[in-house]
Coordinates of C-alpha atoms and ligand atoms in Angstrom, one line a residue:
M1 CA -39.9 72.1 -158.0
H2 CA -39.4 70.7 -161.6
I3 CA -36.9 72.4 -163.9
M4 CA -36.8 71.6 -167.6
S5 CA -33.7 72.9 -169.3
V6 CA -33.3 73.1 -173.1
V7 CA -30.2 72.9 -175.3
G8 CA -30.0 72.8 -179.0
A9 CA -26.7 73.8 -180.5
R10 CA -23.0 73.6 -179.6
P11 CA -22.6 76.8 -177.7
N12 CA -25.4 75.7 -175.3
F13 CA -23.6 72.7 -174.0
M14 CA -20.8 74.4 -172.1
K15 CA -23.5 76.6 -170.4
I16 CA -25.7 73.7 -169.3
A17 CA -23.0 71.4 -167.9
P18 CA -22.2 73.6 -164.8
F19 CA -26.0 74.4 -164.3
I20 CA -26.8 70.6 -164.0
R21 CA -23.9 70.0 -161.7
A22 CA -25.1 72.9 -159.5
I23 CA -28.6 71.3 -159.3
H24 CA -27.0 68.1 -158.1
Q25 CA -25.1 70.0 -155.5
Y26 CA -28.2 71.7 -154.3
N27 CA -30.0 68.4 -154.0
D28 CA -27.2 67.0 -151.9
N29 CA -27.5 69.8 -149.4
H30 CA -31.2 70.6 -149.3
P31 CA -34.2 68.5 -148.3
D32 CA -36.5 70.2 -151.0
K33 CA -35.2 68.3 -154.1
I34 CA -35.1 69.9 -157.6
E35 CA -36.4 67.5 -160.3
H36 CA -34.5 68.1 -163.5
T37 CA -35.4 67.2 -167.1
L38 CA -32.9 67.9 -169.9
V39 CA -34.3 68.4 -173.5
H40 CA -32.0 68.5 -176.5
T41 CA -33.7 69.9 -179.6
G42 CA -31.3 68.1 -181.9
Q43 CA -30.4 71.3 -183.9
H44 CA -26.8 70.1 -183.8
Y45 CA -26.5 66.3 -184.2
D46 CA -23.0 65.4 -185.5
K47 CA -20.9 63.6 -182.9
R48 CA -18.3 66.4 -183.1
M49 CA -20.9 69.2 -182.8
S50 CA -22.9 67.6 -179.9
E51 CA -22.2 64.2 -178.4
S52 CA -18.5 64.8 -177.8
F53 CA -19.4 67.8 -175.6
F54 CA -21.8 65.7 -173.5
Q55 CA -19.1 63.2 -172.9
A56 CA -16.3 65.6 -172.3
L57 CA -18.2 67.9 -170.0
G58 CA -20.0 65.1 -168.1
I59 CA -23.5 66.2 -169.2
P60 CA -26.1 63.4 -168.6
E61 CA -27.7 61.9 -171.7
P62 CA -30.8 64.2 -172.6
D63 CA -34.0 62.8 -171.3
I64 CA -35.7 63.9 -174.5
N65 CA -34.2 64.6 -178.0
L66 CA -36.6 66.4 -180.3
Q67 CA -34.3 65.5 -183.4
I68 CA -35.0 68.8 -185.2
G69 CA -31.9 68.7 -187.3
S70 CA -30.8 71.1 -190.0
G71 CA -32.9 73.3 -192.2
S72 CA -34.2 76.8 -192.7
H73 CA -34.9 79.0 -189.7
G74 CA -38.6 78.7 -190.1
L75 CA -38.3 74.9 -190.2
Q76 CA -36.1 74.8 -187.2
L77 CA -38.1 77.3 -185.1
G78 CA -41.4 75.8 -186.1
N79 CA -40.6 72.1 -185.7
T80 CA -39.0 72.9 -182.3
M81 CA -42.2 74.6 -181.2
I82 CA -44.4 71.7 -182.4
E83 CA -42.2 69.1 -180.7
F84 CA -41.4 71.0 -177.6
E85 CA -45.0 71.7 -176.9
K86 CA -45.7 67.9 -176.6
V87 CA -42.9 67.7 -174.1
V88 CA -44.1 70.7 -172.0
V89 CA -47.6 69.3 -171.8
S90 CA -46.6 65.8 -170.9
H91 CA -43.9 66.7 -168.4
D92 CA -45.5 69.8 -166.9
P93 CA -42.4 71.5 -165.5
D94 CA -42.6 74.5 -163.1
W95 CA -39.6 76.2 -164.8
V96 CA -38.2 76.1 -168.3
V97 CA -34.6 77.2 -168.4
I98 CA -33.2 78.4 -171.8
V99 CA -29.7 79.4 -172.5
G100 CA -27.9 81.6 -174.9
D101 CA -29.3 82.8 -178.2
V102 CA -29.8 79.8 -180.6
N103 CA -33.0 78.8 -182.3
A104 CA -34.0 76.6 -179.4
T105 CA -33.9 79.6 -177.1
L106 CA -36.6 81.4 -178.9
S107 CA -38.8 78.5 -179.8
C108 CA -38.9 77.1 -176.3
S109 CA -39.5 80.5 -174.6
V110 CA -42.6 81.0 -176.7
I111 CA -44.0 77.6 -176.0
A112 CA -43.2 77.6 -172.4
K113 CA -45.0 81.0 -171.9
R114 CA -47.9 79.8 -174.0
H115 CA -48.3 77.0 -171.4
K116 CA -47.9 79.5 -168.5
K117 CA -44.6 78.1 -167.3
Q118 CA -42.0 80.2 -165.6
V119 CA -39.0 80.9 -167.8
A120 CA -35.5 81.6 -166.8
H121 CA -32.9 82.8 -169.4
I122 CA -29.2 82.1 -168.8
E123 CA -27.1 84.8 -170.6
A124 CA -29.9 87.4 -170.7
G125 CA -29.5 91.0 -171.7
L126 CA -26.8 90.6 -174.4
R127 CA -27.5 93.0 -177.3
S128 CA -25.6 93.5 -180.6
G129 CA -28.1 96.0 -181.8
D130 CA -28.0 94.3 -185.1
I131 CA -31.4 92.9 -185.8
K132 CA -30.1 91.3 -189.0
M133 CA -28.5 88.6 -186.8
P134 CA -30.8 85.6 -186.1
E135 CA -29.3 85.5 -182.7
E136 CA -30.3 89.1 -181.9
I137 CA -34.0 88.1 -182.7
N138 CA -33.8 85.1 -180.5
R139 CA -32.3 87.2 -177.6
L140 CA -35.0 89.9 -177.8
V141 CA -37.9 87.4 -177.9
A142 CA -36.4 85.2 -175.1
D143 CA -35.8 88.2 -172.8
R144 CA -39.1 89.8 -173.5
L145 CA -40.8 86.5 -172.4
S146 CA -38.7 85.3 -169.6
D147 CA -39.7 85.8 -165.9
L148 CA -36.1 85.6 -164.6
L149 CA -33.2 87.2 -166.6
L150 CA -29.9 85.9 -165.5
T151 CA -27.2 88.3 -166.8
P152 CA -23.5 87.8 -167.3
D153 CA -22.4 91.4 -166.8
R154 CA -23.6 94.8 -165.7
I155 CA -23.8 96.1 -169.3
S156 CA -26.6 93.4 -169.9
N157 CA -28.4 94.7 -166.8
A158 CA -28.3 98.2 -168.3
N159 CA -29.6 97.0 -171.7
L160 CA -32.6 95.3 -170.0
K161 CA -33.4 98.4 -167.9
A162 CA -33.2 100.5 -171.0
E163 CA -35.9 98.2 -172.5
G164 CA -38.0 98.8 -169.5
V165 CA -37.5 95.5 -167.6
A166 CA -38.3 95.7 -163.9
D167 CA -35.4 95.2 -161.5
D168 CA -37.0 92.3 -159.8
R169 CA -36.9 90.2 -163.1
I170 CA -33.1 90.8 -163.4
S171 CA -30.4 88.8 -161.6
F172 CA -26.8 89.6 -162.2
V173 CA -25.1 86.1 -161.8
G174 CA -21.9 86.3 -163.9
N175 CA -20.8 84.3 -166.9
I176 CA -21.6 80.5 -166.7
M177 CA -19.2 79.7 -169.6
I178 CA -16.3 80.7 -167.3
D179 CA -17.5 78.0 -164.8
T180 CA -16.8 75.5 -167.6
L181 CA -13.5 77.0 -168.5
E182 CA -12.2 77.0 -164.9
A183 CA -13.4 73.4 -164.3
N184 CA -11.6 72.2 -167.4
R185 CA -8.5 74.4 -167.6
E186 CA -6.2 71.9 -165.8
K187 CA -7.2 69.0 -168.1
A188 CA -6.7 71.1 -171.2
T189 CA -3.2 72.1 -170.0
T190 CA -2.1 68.5 -170.2
L191 CA -2.9 68.2 -174.0
S192 CA -0.2 68.8 -176.6
I193 CA -0.9 70.9 -179.7
A194 CA 0.7 68.3 -181.9
E195 CA -1.7 65.8 -180.5
V196 CA -4.7 68.1 -181.0
I197 CA -3.7 68.5 -184.6
S198 CA -3.1 64.8 -185.3
N199 CA -6.3 63.7 -183.7
N200 CA -8.5 66.2 -185.5
A201 CA -6.9 67.0 -188.9
V202 CA -9.3 67.1 -191.8
A203 CA -8.5 64.1 -194.1
D204 CA -6.7 64.4 -197.5
Q205 CA -4.4 67.3 -196.3
P206 CA -0.7 67.0 -197.3
E207 CA 1.8 66.9 -194.4
K208 CA 1.9 70.4 -192.9
P209 CA 4.8 70.6 -190.5
I210 CA 4.5 73.7 -188.4
D211 CA 6.0 74.9 -185.1
T212 CA 3.5 73.8 -182.4
A213 CA 5.2 75.7 -179.5
D214 CA 2.8 78.1 -177.6
R215 CA 2.6 81.5 -179.3
A216 CA 4.1 80.1 -182.6
F217 CA 0.6 79.7 -184.2
G218 CA -2.7 81.5 -184.5
V219 CA -6.2 79.9 -184.3
M220 CA -9.2 80.9 -186.2
T221 CA -12.9 80.0 -186.5
M222 CA -15.6 81.4 -188.8
H223 CA -19.2 80.3 -189.2
R224 CA -21.5 83.3 -189.3
P225 CA -23.8 83.5 -192.3
S226 CA -22.6 87.3 -192.7
N227 CA -19.0 86.0 -193.2
V228 CA -19.4 82.7 -195.1
D229 CA -22.6 82.8 -197.1
N230 CA -21.7 85.6 -199.5
E231 CA -19.1 84.6 -202.1
E232 CA -17.5 88.0 -202.4
I233 CA -17.1 88.4 -198.7
L234 CA -15.7 84.9 -198.1
T235 CA -13.3 85.2 -201.1
G236 CA -11.9 88.4 -199.7
L237 CA -11.4 87.0 -196.3
M238 CA -9.8 83.8 -197.7
E239 CA -7.4 85.8 -199.9
F240 CA -6.2 87.6 -196.8
L241 CA -5.8 84.5 -194.8
L242 CA -4.1 82.4 -197.5
T243 CA -1.8 85.0 -198.9
E244 CA -1.0 87.3 -195.9
A245 CA -1.9 86.0 -192.5
T246 CA -0.6 82.5 -192.9
V247 CA 2.7 83.9 -194.3
E248 CA 3.2 85.7 -191.0
I249 CA 2.2 82.8 -188.7
P250 CA 0.6 79.4 -189.3
L251 CA -3.1 79.2 -188.6
I252 CA -4.9 76.2 -187.0
W253 CA -8.6 76.3 -188.2
P254 CA -11.3 73.9 -186.8
I255 CA -13.8 74.3 -189.5
H256 CA -17.6 74.5 -189.0
P257 CA -19.7 72.3 -191.3
R258 CA -21.5 75.4 -192.7
T259 CA -18.2 77.0 -193.7
R260 CA -16.8 73.9 -195.2
K261 CA -19.9 73.5 -197.3
Q262 CA -19.6 77.2 -198.5
L263 CA -15.9 76.8 -199.4
M264 CA -16.8 73.8 -201.5
K265 CA -19.7 75.6 -203.1
F266 CA -17.6 78.6 -204.1
G267 CA -14.7 76.4 -205.4
M268 CA -12.1 77.3 -202.7
W269 CA -11.9 74.0 -200.8
E270 CA -9.0 72.4 -202.6
R271 CA -6.8 75.5 -202.3
V272 CA -7.5 75.8 -198.6
L273 CA -6.9 72.1 -198.1
S274 CA -3.5 72.1 -199.7
H275 CA -2.2 75.4 -198.2
P276 CA 1.0 74.6 -196.3
T277 CA 0.5 76.8 -193.3
L278 CA -3.2 76.6 -192.8
I279 CA -4.1 73.5 -190.8
L280 CA -7.7 72.4 -191.2
L281 CA -9.3 70.5 -188.3
E282 CA -12.6 69.0 -187.9
P283 CA -14.8 70.7 -185.3
V284 CA -12.8 69.9 -182.1
G285 CA -13.9 69.0 -178.6
Y286 CA -14.1 71.4 -175.7
H287 CA -10.7 70.6 -174.2
D288 CA -8.9 70.6 -177.6
M289 CA -10.3 74.1 -178.3
L290 CA -9.4 75.4 -174.9
R291 CA -5.8 74.1 -175.4
L292 CA -5.6 75.8 -178.8
N293 CA -6.8 79.0 -177.4
M294 CA -4.4 78.8 -174.4
G295 CA -1.5 78.4 -176.9
A296 CA -2.5 80.8 -179.6
K297 CA -0.6 84.0 -180.4
I298 CA -3.7 85.4 -181.9
M299 CA -7.4 84.4 -182.4
L300 CA -9.4 85.4 -185.4
T301 CA -13.1 84.4 -184.8
D302 CA -16.7 85.4 -185.3
S303 CA -17.8 83.3 -182.3
G304 CA -19.2 85.0 -179.2
G305 CA -18.1 82.4 -176.8
L306 CA -14.5 82.4 -178.0
Q307 CA -14.4 86.2 -177.4
E308 CA -15.2 85.6 -173.8
E309 CA -12.7 82.8 -173.4
C310 CA -10.0 84.9 -175.0
C311 CA -10.8 87.7 -172.5
V312 CA -10.2 85.4 -169.5
L313 CA -7.2 83.7 -171.1
G314 CA -5.6 86.9 -172.4
T315 CA -5.5 85.7 -176.0
P316 CA -5.5 88.7 -178.4
C317 CA -8.7 88.3 -180.4
L318 CA -9.7 89.8 -183.8
T319 CA -13.5 89.6 -183.8
L320 CA -14.6 89.2 -187.4
R321 CA -17.9 91.1 -186.9
W322 CA -19.0 94.7 -187.1
N323 CA -20.7 94.5 -183.7
T324 CA -20.8 92.4 -180.6
E325 CA -23.4 91.5 -178.0
R326 CA -20.5 91.1 -175.6
P327 CA -18.9 94.5 -175.3
V328 CA -17.3 93.6 -172.0
T329 CA -14.8 91.5 -173.9
L330 CA -13.6 94.5 -176.0
R331 CA -10.2 96.3 -175.5
E332 CA -12.1 99.5 -174.6
H333 CA -13.5 97.6 -171.6
G334 CA -10.1 96.1 -170.7
G335 CA -10.7 92.9 -172.7
A336 CA -8.7 91.1 -175.4
S337 CA -10.8 91.6 -178.5
V338 CA -11.3 94.2 -181.2
L339 CA -14.0 94.4 -183.8
V340 CA -12.7 94.2 -187.4
G341 CA -15.8 93.1 -189.3
N342 CA -15.1 91.6 -192.7
N343 CA -13.2 94.5 -194.2
V344 CA -9.9 93.2 -195.3
N345 CA -8.0 96.5 -194.9
Q346 CA -9.2 96.8 -191.3
I347 CA -8.4 93.1 -190.5
R348 CA -4.9 93.5 -192.1
E349 CA -4.1 96.6 -190.0
E350 CA -5.3 95.0 -186.7
F351 CA -3.7 91.7 -187.5
F352 CA -0.2 93.0 -187.9
A353 CA -0.6 95.4 -184.9
T354 CA -2.0 92.7 -182.7
I355 CA 0.6 90.1 -183.6
A356 CA 3.2 92.4 -182.4
K357 CA 2.0 92.6 -178.9
D358 CA 0.4 90.5 -176.0
A359 CA -2.9 91.0 -174.3
E360 CA -3.5 90.7 -170.6
P361 CA -6.0 88.2 -169.1
K362 CA -9.0 90.1 -167.8
R363 CA -11.8 88.7 -165.5
P364 CA -14.9 90.8 -165.6
E365 CA -17.0 91.0 -162.4
L366 CA -18.5 87.6 -161.3
W367 CA -16.6 85.7 -164.1
D368 CA -15.4 83.6 -161.3
G369 CA -16.4 80.0 -162.0
Q370 CA -19.2 80.2 -159.4
T371 CA -22.1 81.4 -161.6
A372 CA -24.1 78.1 -161.8
G373 CA -24.6 78.0 -158.0
R374 CA -25.9 81.6 -158.1
I375 CA -28.3 80.7 -160.9
V376 CA -29.8 77.8 -159.0
Q377 CA -30.2 80.0 -155.9
A378 CA -31.8 82.7 -158.0
I379 CA -34.3 80.2 -159.6
V380 CA -35.1 78.7 -156.2
A381 CA -35.7 82.2 -154.7
A382 CA -37.9 83.3 -157.6
H383 CA -39.9 80.0 -157.2
K384 CA -40.5 80.5 -153.5
A385 CA -41.5 84.2 -154.1
K386 CA -44.1 83.1 -156.7
E387 CA -45.4 80.4 -154.4
L388 CA -46.0 83.0 -151.7
V389 CA -47.8 85.2 -154.2
T390 CA -50.1 82.4 -155.4
A391 CA -50.7 80.8 -152.0
Ligands
UD1_401 C1 -25.9 77.8 -184.6 C2 -26.5 79.0 -183.9 C3 -25.3 80.0 -183.7 C4 -24.1 79.4 -183.1 C5 -23.7 78.2 -183.9 C6 -22.5 77.5 -183.3 C7 -28.8 79.7 -184.4 C8 -29.6 80.7 -185.1 N1 -27.5 79.8 -184.7 O1 -25.5 78.2 -186.0 O2 -25.8 81.1 -182.9 O3 -23.1 80.3 -183.0 O4 -24.8 77.3 -183.9 O5 -22.2 76.3 -184.1 O6 -29.3 78.9 -183.7 N2 -24.5 71.1 -189.6 C9 -23.9 69.8 -189.6 N3 -23.9 69.1 -188.4 C10 -24.5 69.5 -187.3 C11 -25.2 70.8 -187.3 C12 -25.2 71.6 -188.4 O7 -23.4 69.4 -190.6 O8 -24.5 68.8 -186.3 C13 -24.5 71.9 -190.8 C14 -25.7 71.8 -191.6 O9 -25.4 71.8 -192.9 C15 -26.4 73.1 -191.3 C16 -25.3 74.0 -191.0 O10 -24.3 73.3 -190.4 O11 -27.3 73.5 -192.3 C17 -25.7 75.2 -190.0 O12 -26.2 74.7 -188.9 P1 -27.4 75.5 -188.1 O13 -27.8 74.7 -186.9 O14 -28.4 75.9 -189.0 O15 -26.8 76.8 -187.6 P2 -25.3 77.2 -187.2 O16 -24.6 77.9 -188.3 O17 -24.5 76.0 -186.6

């Protein structure tokens, strides 16, 4: 059996690392070997957004890089389809495995099905219900086309069933991100926050001495177009962060390239750079981010993956979004996060309430570090079932 898996952007890398390891483990223990080809679409290409994750997580060099790069959605989606089609035709895999909800997920599912390949989607069934999010469109298309839907939680199973998906296409395997978290937790523990700051600080910041003891600082990340592309919204958020949140507790902020660009465009960059208790970092590596999260008193983020990691680590999390495709991480389901959107009054209220208390770590069902092995088993079983049907 030949599996071709596809990654494109940063949140894909921590999901593919354990999957590739599980394929190797399968091959060590079974006579019927799985051939594996890794395709990187090249949507993320900076060392800090891509290569550093391959190195830190032991992901093999991609066999093929489509070098799509940045650009409009149409350009990324279209160019990925054009380039991926050549690879599917020349390599002729039995299965194409797509992960998460980035542009590669959509493009490659379409091309794989056009060429009659079996498609498995890791992290299937997540729904925010917000069709304005590019990721929601990516999820809907990828799930509609996939033969095997590998879900991280039971809410995702219910979402798929409500859309009329037959039971035999759905396999509840747990959350593969947590495999990576568990495999790297020990290494992250050995890092010091002061080191993480000094190794990653954005250049040209004045000295910003802060207390780096665990729970003495908060961490934030923000990159969604809905938060950073509109000047009024970004200005409101930044005012709260610069004049209220950072007065209460210093914030460490690994900044996404898109956000940095927007702050410069709207003339806020210099003020952010010189703020004494807002520490700006370049995009950080996997272990550094895990260490920051482990030590944080509070997380403010619009990232989906961080919501999940906060849930398992027990870091109180304000999710800077109006909805989430990951409701299992919310307080009402026992998790650590709460939706606050980008309304500053709501953020303020939850920020001060949250900073006053701790959250408990919560491990949803099958978020046990063993998901990748279950995924390989599910694909092998689906492949054998298909061979029986076509024989
Ligand atoms: C993508 C994903 C999003 C994910 C995020 C994590 C889609 C639709 N979105 O959004 O779901 O949460 O990745 O980072 O696929 N840039 C660089 N260097 C890079 C990559 C990007 O400087 O290596 C800059 C470019 O200016 C680019 C901008 O960041 O225009 C945005 O990158 P893009 O790949 O379009 O989307 P993300 O916002 O990163």
